[in-house]
Coordinates of C-alpha atoms in Angstrom, one line a residue:
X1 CA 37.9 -28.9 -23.6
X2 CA 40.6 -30.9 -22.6
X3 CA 42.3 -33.1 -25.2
X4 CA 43.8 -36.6 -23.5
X5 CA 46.7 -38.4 -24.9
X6 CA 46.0 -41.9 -25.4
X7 CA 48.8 -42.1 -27.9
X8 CA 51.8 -41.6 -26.1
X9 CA 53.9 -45.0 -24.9
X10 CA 55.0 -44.8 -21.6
X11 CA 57.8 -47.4 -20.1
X12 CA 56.3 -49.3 -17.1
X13 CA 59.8 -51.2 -16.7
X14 CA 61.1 -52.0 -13.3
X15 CA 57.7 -50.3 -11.4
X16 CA 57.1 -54.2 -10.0
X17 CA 54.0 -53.9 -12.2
X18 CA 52.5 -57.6 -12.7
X19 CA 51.9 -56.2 -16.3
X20 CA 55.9 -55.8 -17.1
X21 CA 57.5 -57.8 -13.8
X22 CA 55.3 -60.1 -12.7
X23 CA 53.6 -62.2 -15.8
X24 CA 56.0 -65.1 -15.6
X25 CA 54.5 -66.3 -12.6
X26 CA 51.3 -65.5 -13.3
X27 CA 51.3 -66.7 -17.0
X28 CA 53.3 -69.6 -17.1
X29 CA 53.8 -70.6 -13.4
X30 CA 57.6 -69.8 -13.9
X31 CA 60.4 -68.9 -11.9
X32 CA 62.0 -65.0 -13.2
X33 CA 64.7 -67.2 -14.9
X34 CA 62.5 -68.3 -17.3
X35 CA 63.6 -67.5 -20.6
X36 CA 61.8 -66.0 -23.9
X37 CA 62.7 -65.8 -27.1
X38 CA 62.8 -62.2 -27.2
X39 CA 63.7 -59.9 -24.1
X40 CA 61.3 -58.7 -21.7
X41 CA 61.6 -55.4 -23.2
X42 CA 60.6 -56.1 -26.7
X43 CA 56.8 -57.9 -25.1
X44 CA 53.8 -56.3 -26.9
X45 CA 51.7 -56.9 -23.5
X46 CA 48.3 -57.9 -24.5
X47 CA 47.7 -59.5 -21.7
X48 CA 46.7 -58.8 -17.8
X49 CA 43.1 -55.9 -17.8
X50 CA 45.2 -52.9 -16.9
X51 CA 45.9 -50.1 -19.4
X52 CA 48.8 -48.9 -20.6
X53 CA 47.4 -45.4 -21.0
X54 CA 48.2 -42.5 -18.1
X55 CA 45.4 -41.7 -15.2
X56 CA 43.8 -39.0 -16.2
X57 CA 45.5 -35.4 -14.6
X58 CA 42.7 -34.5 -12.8
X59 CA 42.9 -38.2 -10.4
X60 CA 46.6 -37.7 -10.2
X61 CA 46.2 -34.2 -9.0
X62 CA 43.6 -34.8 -6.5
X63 CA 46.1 -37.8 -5.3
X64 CA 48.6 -35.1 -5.0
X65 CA 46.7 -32.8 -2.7
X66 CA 45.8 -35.1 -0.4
X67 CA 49.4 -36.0 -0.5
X68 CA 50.0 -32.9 0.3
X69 CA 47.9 -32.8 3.4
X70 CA 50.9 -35.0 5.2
X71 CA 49.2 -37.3 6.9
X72 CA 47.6 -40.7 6.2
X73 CA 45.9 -41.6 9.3
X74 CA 43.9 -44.9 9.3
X75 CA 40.5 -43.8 7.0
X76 CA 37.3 -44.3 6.2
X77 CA 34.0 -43.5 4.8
X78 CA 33.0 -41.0 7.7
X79 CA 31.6 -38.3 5.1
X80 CA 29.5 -38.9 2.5
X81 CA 31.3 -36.8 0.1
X82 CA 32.6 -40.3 -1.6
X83 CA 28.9 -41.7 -2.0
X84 CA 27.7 -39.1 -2.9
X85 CA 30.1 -39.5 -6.2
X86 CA 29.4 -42.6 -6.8
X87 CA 25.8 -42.1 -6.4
X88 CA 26.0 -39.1 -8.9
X89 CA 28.1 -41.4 -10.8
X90 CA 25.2 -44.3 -11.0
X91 CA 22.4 -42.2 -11.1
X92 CA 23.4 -39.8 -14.5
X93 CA 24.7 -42.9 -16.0
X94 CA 22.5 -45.8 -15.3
X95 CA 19.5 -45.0 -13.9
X96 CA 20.4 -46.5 -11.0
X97 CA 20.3 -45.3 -7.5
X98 CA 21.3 -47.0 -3.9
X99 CA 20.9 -45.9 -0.4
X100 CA 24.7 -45.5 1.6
X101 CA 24.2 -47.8 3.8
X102 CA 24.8 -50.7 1.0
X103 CA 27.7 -49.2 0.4
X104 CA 31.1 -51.4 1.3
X105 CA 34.3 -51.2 0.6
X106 CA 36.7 -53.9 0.0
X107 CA 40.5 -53.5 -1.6
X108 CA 39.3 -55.6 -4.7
X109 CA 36.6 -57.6 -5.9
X110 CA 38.1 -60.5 -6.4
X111 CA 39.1 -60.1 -2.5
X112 CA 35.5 -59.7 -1.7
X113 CA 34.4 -62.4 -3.9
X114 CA 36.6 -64.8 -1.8
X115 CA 34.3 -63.8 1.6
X116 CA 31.5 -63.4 -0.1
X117 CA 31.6 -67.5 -1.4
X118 CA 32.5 -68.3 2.0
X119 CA 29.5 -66.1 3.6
X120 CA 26.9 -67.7 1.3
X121 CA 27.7 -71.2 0.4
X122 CA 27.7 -74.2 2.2
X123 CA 29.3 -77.8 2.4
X124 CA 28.0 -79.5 -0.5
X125 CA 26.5 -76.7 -2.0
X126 CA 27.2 -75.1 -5.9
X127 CA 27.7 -71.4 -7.5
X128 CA 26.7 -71.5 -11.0
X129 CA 28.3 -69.1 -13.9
X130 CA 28.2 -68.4 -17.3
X131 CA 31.5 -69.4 -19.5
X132 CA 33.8 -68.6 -20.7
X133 CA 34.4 -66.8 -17.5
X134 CA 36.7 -64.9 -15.7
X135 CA 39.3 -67.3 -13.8
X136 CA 39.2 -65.6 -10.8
X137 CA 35.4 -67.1 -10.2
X138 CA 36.5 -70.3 -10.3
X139 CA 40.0 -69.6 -7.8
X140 CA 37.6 -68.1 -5.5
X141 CA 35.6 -71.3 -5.6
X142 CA 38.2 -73.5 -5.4
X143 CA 39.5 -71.8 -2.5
X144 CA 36.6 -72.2 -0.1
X145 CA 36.2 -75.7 -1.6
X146 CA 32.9 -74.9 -3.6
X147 CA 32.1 -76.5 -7.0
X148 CA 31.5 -74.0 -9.8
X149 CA 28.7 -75.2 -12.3
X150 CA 29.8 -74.1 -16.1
X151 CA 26.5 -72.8 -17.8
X152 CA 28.3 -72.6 -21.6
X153 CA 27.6 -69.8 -23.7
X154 CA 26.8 -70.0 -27.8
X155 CA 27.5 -68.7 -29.9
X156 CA 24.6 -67.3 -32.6
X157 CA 25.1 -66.9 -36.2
X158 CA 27.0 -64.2 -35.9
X159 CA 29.4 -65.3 -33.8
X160 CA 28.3 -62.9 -30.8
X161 CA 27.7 -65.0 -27.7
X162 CA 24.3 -66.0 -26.1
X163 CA 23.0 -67.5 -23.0
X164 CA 21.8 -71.4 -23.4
X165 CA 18.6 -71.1 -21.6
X166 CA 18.0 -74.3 -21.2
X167 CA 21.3 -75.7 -20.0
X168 CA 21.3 -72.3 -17.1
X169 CA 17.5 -73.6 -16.0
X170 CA 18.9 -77.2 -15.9
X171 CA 22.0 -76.3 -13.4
X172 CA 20.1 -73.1 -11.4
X173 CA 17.1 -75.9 -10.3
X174 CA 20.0 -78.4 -8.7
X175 CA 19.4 -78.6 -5.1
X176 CA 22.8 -78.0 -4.4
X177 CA 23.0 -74.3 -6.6
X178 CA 22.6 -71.5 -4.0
X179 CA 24.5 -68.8 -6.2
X180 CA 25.1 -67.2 -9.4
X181 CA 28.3 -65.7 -10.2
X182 CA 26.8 -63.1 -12.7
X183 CA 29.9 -60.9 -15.1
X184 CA 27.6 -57.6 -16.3
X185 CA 29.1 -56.6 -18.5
X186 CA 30.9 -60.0 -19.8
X187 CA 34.6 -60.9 -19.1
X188 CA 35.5 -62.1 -20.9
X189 CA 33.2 -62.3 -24.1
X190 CA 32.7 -58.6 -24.2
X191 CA 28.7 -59.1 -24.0
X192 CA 26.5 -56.3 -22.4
X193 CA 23.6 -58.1 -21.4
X194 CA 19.8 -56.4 -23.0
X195 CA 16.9 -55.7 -20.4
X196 CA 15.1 -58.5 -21.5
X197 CA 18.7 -60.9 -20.5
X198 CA 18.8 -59.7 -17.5
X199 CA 15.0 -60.1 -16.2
X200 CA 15.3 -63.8 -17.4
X201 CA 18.7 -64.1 -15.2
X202 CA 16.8 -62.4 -12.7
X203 CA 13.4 -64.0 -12.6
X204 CA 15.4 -67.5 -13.2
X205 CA 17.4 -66.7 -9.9
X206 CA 14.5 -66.2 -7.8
X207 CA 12.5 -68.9 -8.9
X208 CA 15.3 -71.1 -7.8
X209 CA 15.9 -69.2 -4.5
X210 CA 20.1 -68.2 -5.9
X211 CA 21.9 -65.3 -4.3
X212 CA 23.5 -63.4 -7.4
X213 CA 26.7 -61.8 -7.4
X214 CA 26.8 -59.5 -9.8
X215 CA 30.1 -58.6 -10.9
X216 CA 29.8 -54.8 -13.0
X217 CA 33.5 -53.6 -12.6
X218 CA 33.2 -53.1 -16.8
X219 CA 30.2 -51.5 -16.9
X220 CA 32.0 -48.0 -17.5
X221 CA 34.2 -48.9 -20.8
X222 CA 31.4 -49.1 -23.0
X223 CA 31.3 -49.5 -27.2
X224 CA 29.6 -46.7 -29.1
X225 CA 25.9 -46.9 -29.2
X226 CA 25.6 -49.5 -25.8
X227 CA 24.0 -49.4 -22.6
X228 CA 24.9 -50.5 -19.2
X229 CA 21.9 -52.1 -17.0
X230 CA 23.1 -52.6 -13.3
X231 CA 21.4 -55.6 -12.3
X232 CA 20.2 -53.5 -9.1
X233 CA 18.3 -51.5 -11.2
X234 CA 16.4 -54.8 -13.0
X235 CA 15.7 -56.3 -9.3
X236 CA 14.8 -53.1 -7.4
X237 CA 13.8 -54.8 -4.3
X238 CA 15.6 -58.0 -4.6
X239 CA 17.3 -58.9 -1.2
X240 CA 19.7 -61.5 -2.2
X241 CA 21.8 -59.3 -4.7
X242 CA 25.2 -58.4 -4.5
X243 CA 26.7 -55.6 -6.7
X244 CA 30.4 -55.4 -7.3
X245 CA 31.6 -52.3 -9.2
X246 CA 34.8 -50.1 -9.2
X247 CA 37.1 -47.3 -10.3
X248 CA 40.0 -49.1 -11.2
X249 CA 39.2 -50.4 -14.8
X250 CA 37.6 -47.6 -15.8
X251 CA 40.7 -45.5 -15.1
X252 CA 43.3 -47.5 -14.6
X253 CA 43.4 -47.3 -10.9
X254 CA 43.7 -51.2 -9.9
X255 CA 46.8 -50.7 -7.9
X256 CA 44.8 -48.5 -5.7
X257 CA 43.0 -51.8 -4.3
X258 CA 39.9 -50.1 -3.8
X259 CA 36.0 -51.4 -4.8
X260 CA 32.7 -50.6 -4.0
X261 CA 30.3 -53.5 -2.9
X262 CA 26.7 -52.9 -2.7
X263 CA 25.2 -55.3 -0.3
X264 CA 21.7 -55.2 0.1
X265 CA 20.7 -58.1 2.6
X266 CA 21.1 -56.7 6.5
X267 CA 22.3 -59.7 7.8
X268 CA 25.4 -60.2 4.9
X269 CA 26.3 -56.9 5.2
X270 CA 27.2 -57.1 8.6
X271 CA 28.9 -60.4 8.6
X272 CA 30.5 -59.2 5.4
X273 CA 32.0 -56.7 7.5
X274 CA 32.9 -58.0 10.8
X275 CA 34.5 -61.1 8.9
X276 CA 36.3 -59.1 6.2
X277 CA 38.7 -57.5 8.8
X278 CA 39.5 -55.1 5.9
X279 CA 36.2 -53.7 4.6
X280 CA 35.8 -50.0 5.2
X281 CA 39.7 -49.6 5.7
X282 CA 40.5 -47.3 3.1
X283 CA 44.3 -46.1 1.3
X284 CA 43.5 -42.2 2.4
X285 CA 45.4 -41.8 -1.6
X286 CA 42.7 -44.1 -2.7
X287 CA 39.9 -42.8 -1.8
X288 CA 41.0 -39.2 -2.8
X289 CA 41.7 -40.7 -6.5
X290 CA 38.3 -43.2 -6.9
X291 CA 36.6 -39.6 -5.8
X292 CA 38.0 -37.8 -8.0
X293 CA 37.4 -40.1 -10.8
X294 CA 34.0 -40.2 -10.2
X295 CA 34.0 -36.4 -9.8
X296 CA 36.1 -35.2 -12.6
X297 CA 37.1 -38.0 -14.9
X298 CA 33.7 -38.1 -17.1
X299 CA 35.3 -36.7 -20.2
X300 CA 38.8 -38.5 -20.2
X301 CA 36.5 -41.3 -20.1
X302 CA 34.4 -40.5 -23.2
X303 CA 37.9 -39.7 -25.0
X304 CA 39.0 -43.1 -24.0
X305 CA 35.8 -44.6 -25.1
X306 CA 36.1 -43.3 -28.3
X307 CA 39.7 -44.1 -28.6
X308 CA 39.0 -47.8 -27.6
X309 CA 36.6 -47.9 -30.2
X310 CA 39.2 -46.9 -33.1
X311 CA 41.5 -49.9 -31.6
X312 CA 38.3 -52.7 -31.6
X313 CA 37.7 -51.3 -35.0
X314 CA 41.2 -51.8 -36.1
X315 CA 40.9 -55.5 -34.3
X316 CA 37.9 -56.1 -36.6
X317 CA 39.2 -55.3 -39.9
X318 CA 42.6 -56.7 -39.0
X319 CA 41.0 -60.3 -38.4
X320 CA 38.9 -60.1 -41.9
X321 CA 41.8 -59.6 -43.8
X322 CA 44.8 -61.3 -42.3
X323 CA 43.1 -64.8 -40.2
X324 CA 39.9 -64.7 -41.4
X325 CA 39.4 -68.0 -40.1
X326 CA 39.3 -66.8 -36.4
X327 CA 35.8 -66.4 -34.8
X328 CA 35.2 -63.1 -33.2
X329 CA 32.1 -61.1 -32.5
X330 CA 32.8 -57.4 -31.7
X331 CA 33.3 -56.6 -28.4
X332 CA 30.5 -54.6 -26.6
X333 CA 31.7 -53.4 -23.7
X334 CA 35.3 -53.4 -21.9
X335 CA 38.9 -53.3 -23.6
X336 CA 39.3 -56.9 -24.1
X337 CA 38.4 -59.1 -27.5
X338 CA 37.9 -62.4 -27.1
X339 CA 38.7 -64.4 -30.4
X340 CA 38.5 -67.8 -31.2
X341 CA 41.6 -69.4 -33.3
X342 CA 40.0 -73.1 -33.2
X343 CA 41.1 -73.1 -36.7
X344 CA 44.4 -72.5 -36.8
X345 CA 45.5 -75.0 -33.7
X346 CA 45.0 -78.2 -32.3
X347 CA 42.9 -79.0 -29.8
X348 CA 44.9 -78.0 -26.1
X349 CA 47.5 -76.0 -27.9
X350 CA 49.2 -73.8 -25.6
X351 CA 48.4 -70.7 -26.9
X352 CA 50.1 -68.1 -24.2
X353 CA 53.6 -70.1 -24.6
X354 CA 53.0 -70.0 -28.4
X355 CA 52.8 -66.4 -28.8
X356 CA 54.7 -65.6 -26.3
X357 CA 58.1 -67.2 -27.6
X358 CA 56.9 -67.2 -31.4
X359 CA 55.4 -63.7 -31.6
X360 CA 56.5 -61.7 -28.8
X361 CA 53.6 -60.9 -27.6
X362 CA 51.9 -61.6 -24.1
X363 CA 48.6 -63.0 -23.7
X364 CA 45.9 -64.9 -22.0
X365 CA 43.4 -67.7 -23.1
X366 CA 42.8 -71.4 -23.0
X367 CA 40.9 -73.4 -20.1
X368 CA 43.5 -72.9 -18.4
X369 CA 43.5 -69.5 -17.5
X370 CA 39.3 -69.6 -17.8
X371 CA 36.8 -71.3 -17.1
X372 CA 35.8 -74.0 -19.1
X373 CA 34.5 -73.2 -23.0
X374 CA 37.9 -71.6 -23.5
X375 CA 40.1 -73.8 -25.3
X376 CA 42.0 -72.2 -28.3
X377 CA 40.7 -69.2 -27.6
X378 CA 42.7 -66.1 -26.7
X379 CA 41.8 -62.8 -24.9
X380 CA 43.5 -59.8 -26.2
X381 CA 43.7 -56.4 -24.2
X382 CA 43.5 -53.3 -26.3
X383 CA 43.8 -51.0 -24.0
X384 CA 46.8 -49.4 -25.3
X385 CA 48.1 -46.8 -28.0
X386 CA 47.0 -48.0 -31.6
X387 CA 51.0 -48.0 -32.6
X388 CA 51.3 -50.9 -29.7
X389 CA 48.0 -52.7 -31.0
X390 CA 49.0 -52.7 -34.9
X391 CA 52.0 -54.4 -33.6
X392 CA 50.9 -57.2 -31.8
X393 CA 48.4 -58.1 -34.0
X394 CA 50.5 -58.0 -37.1
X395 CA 52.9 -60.4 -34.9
X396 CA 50.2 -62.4 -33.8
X397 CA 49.5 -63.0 -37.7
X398 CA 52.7 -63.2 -39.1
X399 CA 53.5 -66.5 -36.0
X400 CA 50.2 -68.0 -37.4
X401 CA 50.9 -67.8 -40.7
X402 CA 54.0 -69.1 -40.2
X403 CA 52.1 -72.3 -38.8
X404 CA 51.1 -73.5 -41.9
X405 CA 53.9 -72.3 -44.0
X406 CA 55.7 -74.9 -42.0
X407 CA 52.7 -77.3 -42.1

């Protein structure tokens, strides 16, 4: 058996990454001139969902060869060589099968997101989420000039989140909600939703009429001992569901700009299609490395898995001992930890800028970069060799720490 190396740091300098080159824009709406208190080179980046780890060999060699076939022609799905993958690939997995002609493919999902708010929502009319959530929901709202209703998540006793039941009835039975903006697994919480979750999403949905988008590009970087459930698989017949999944966080392909949607409605499908001028218009390099992935990359993935779970380990013992004040409930599924520092800041602290400049290390959180329920809470990608991880997190502490020394 193959052994992977998750352990080795690679330098992604000068690549245009947005990881490395491009987080002053995104981060902090800054020009490049912006300046840090350390260089750009010394960043732990904990920030953006990519990986610092290398693609497996067996994606990069299949990329290869079809490099090596010279010529990259406008492409397509014309074979079913790549459904049949990802079929294989949902079937032995989840349980979950779906006939090809669902299949669509878009360059990302938040790209298909965009269209697919525009397809199904009208003037005057509402999608409906569950937050804290991913801020790309609500930029894909905003853009097509749709209100996003804010369904808050709990938290139990043990700090893991929970869906208000209540509160999601309350806002799914307005007149104006048509959709639900569904994150299966949970970005950025971390939450794989149980069987018995997703039925009441799902029965709650049609009672109220609401198309669901259901956005399952985690569902692959999984925590020991959990289970995906595709929400296709909990509404076998339901017309009005949209399933978004991907390659590109499971292996660290999101460059490739390549996802699967599985549209089930006829009539969406089509206009999904003819509107999104680039659906079905594939990277021919792309499609030979999402392939391949789904074909050959099922044990790098269970090294990474395991790997992943050494760092969220590492994450959970780190935060009993050195800010045992911060609020955090194990992640579940994909390689971000959400924790709550409530008790360290004041309310609408800045906490990117304050790590940033007084730790060194990059990061995301606050209601500013999600949506709603969010503030002085950060999100911390651990997707990287453990070396990298005990680094940022003992700078994280030590700049916290230093808060109320000088308090």
């Amino acid at each position: 058996m193959t052994h992977y190396d998750f352990d080795t740091v690679i330098d992604r300098s000068h690549t245009n990454a947005l990881n490395t080159d491009g987080f002053r824009r995104y981060i902090f709406h800054a020009d490049d001139d912006r300046i840090f208190a350390v260089p750009d080179s010394d960043f732990i980046r904990m920030w953006v969902a990519d990986m610092e780890f290398a693609v497996a060999p067996e994606i990069r060699q299949a990329m290869k060869d079809r490099i090596d076939r010279k010529i990259f022609g406008y492409t397509g799905l014309f074979s079913s060589d790549y459904y049949d993958a990802l079929s294989a690939w949902c079937r032995d997995r989840y349980g979950w099968i779906f006939p090809r002609e669902e299949l669509v493919i878009s360059p990302g999902v938040v790209a298909a997101l965009h269209q697919l708010i525009r397809d199904l929502v009208g003037q005057g009319e509402c999608a409906l989420t569950l937050t804290p959530a991913y801020g790309q929901f609500e930029a894909a709202c905003r853009h097509n000039k749709v209100e996003l209703l804010s369904s808050r998540l709990i938290r139990d006793e043990t700090g893991r989140f929970v869906i208000d039941w209540t509160d999601l009835e309350e806002k799914a039975s307005r007149r104006e909600t048509v959709l639900l903006l569904l994150c299966n697994p949970h970005n950025p919480t971390g939450r794989v939703w149980s069987r018995e979750e997703l039925e009441g999403i799902g029965r709650l949905a049609q009672r109220h009429s609401l198309w669901i988008i259901s956005d399952e590009i985690h569902c692959d970087l999984l925590r020991r001992g959990k289970t995906h459930i595709p929400m296709g698989a909990v509404l076998p017949e339901e017309e009005r569901l949209i399933t978004c999944m991907s390659a590109s966080k499971t292996f660290n392909l999101a460059g490739l700009q390549m996802s699967n949607i599985m549209i089930r409605d006829n009539t969406e499908r089509r206009r999904f299609a003819h509107e999104f001028l680039s659906a079905n218009a594939i990277n021919p390099i792309s499609l030979a490395a999402h392939q391949a992935a789904y074909e050959s990359g099922g044990e790098w993935l269970s090294q990474l898995r395991e790997y992943l779970d050494g760092n969220f380990d590492l994450l959970t013992e780190f935060l009993k001992t050195e800010l045992p004040e911060a609020v955090y409930a194990p992640s579940e599924a994909t390689y971000l930890a959400w924790v709550d520092l409530s008790a360290y800041f004041p309310k609408g602290s800045d906490l990117p800028d304050f790590f940033a400049n007084q730790a060194g290390v990059l990061l995301e959180g606050g209601s500013s970069m999600f949506v709603d329920n969010a503030d002085r809470c950060v999100r911390l990608n651990l997707a990287m060799p453990r070396v990298m991880v005990r680094e940022g997190l003992d700078r994280i502490a030590k700049a916290v720490h230093s808060l109320r020394e000088d308090g």
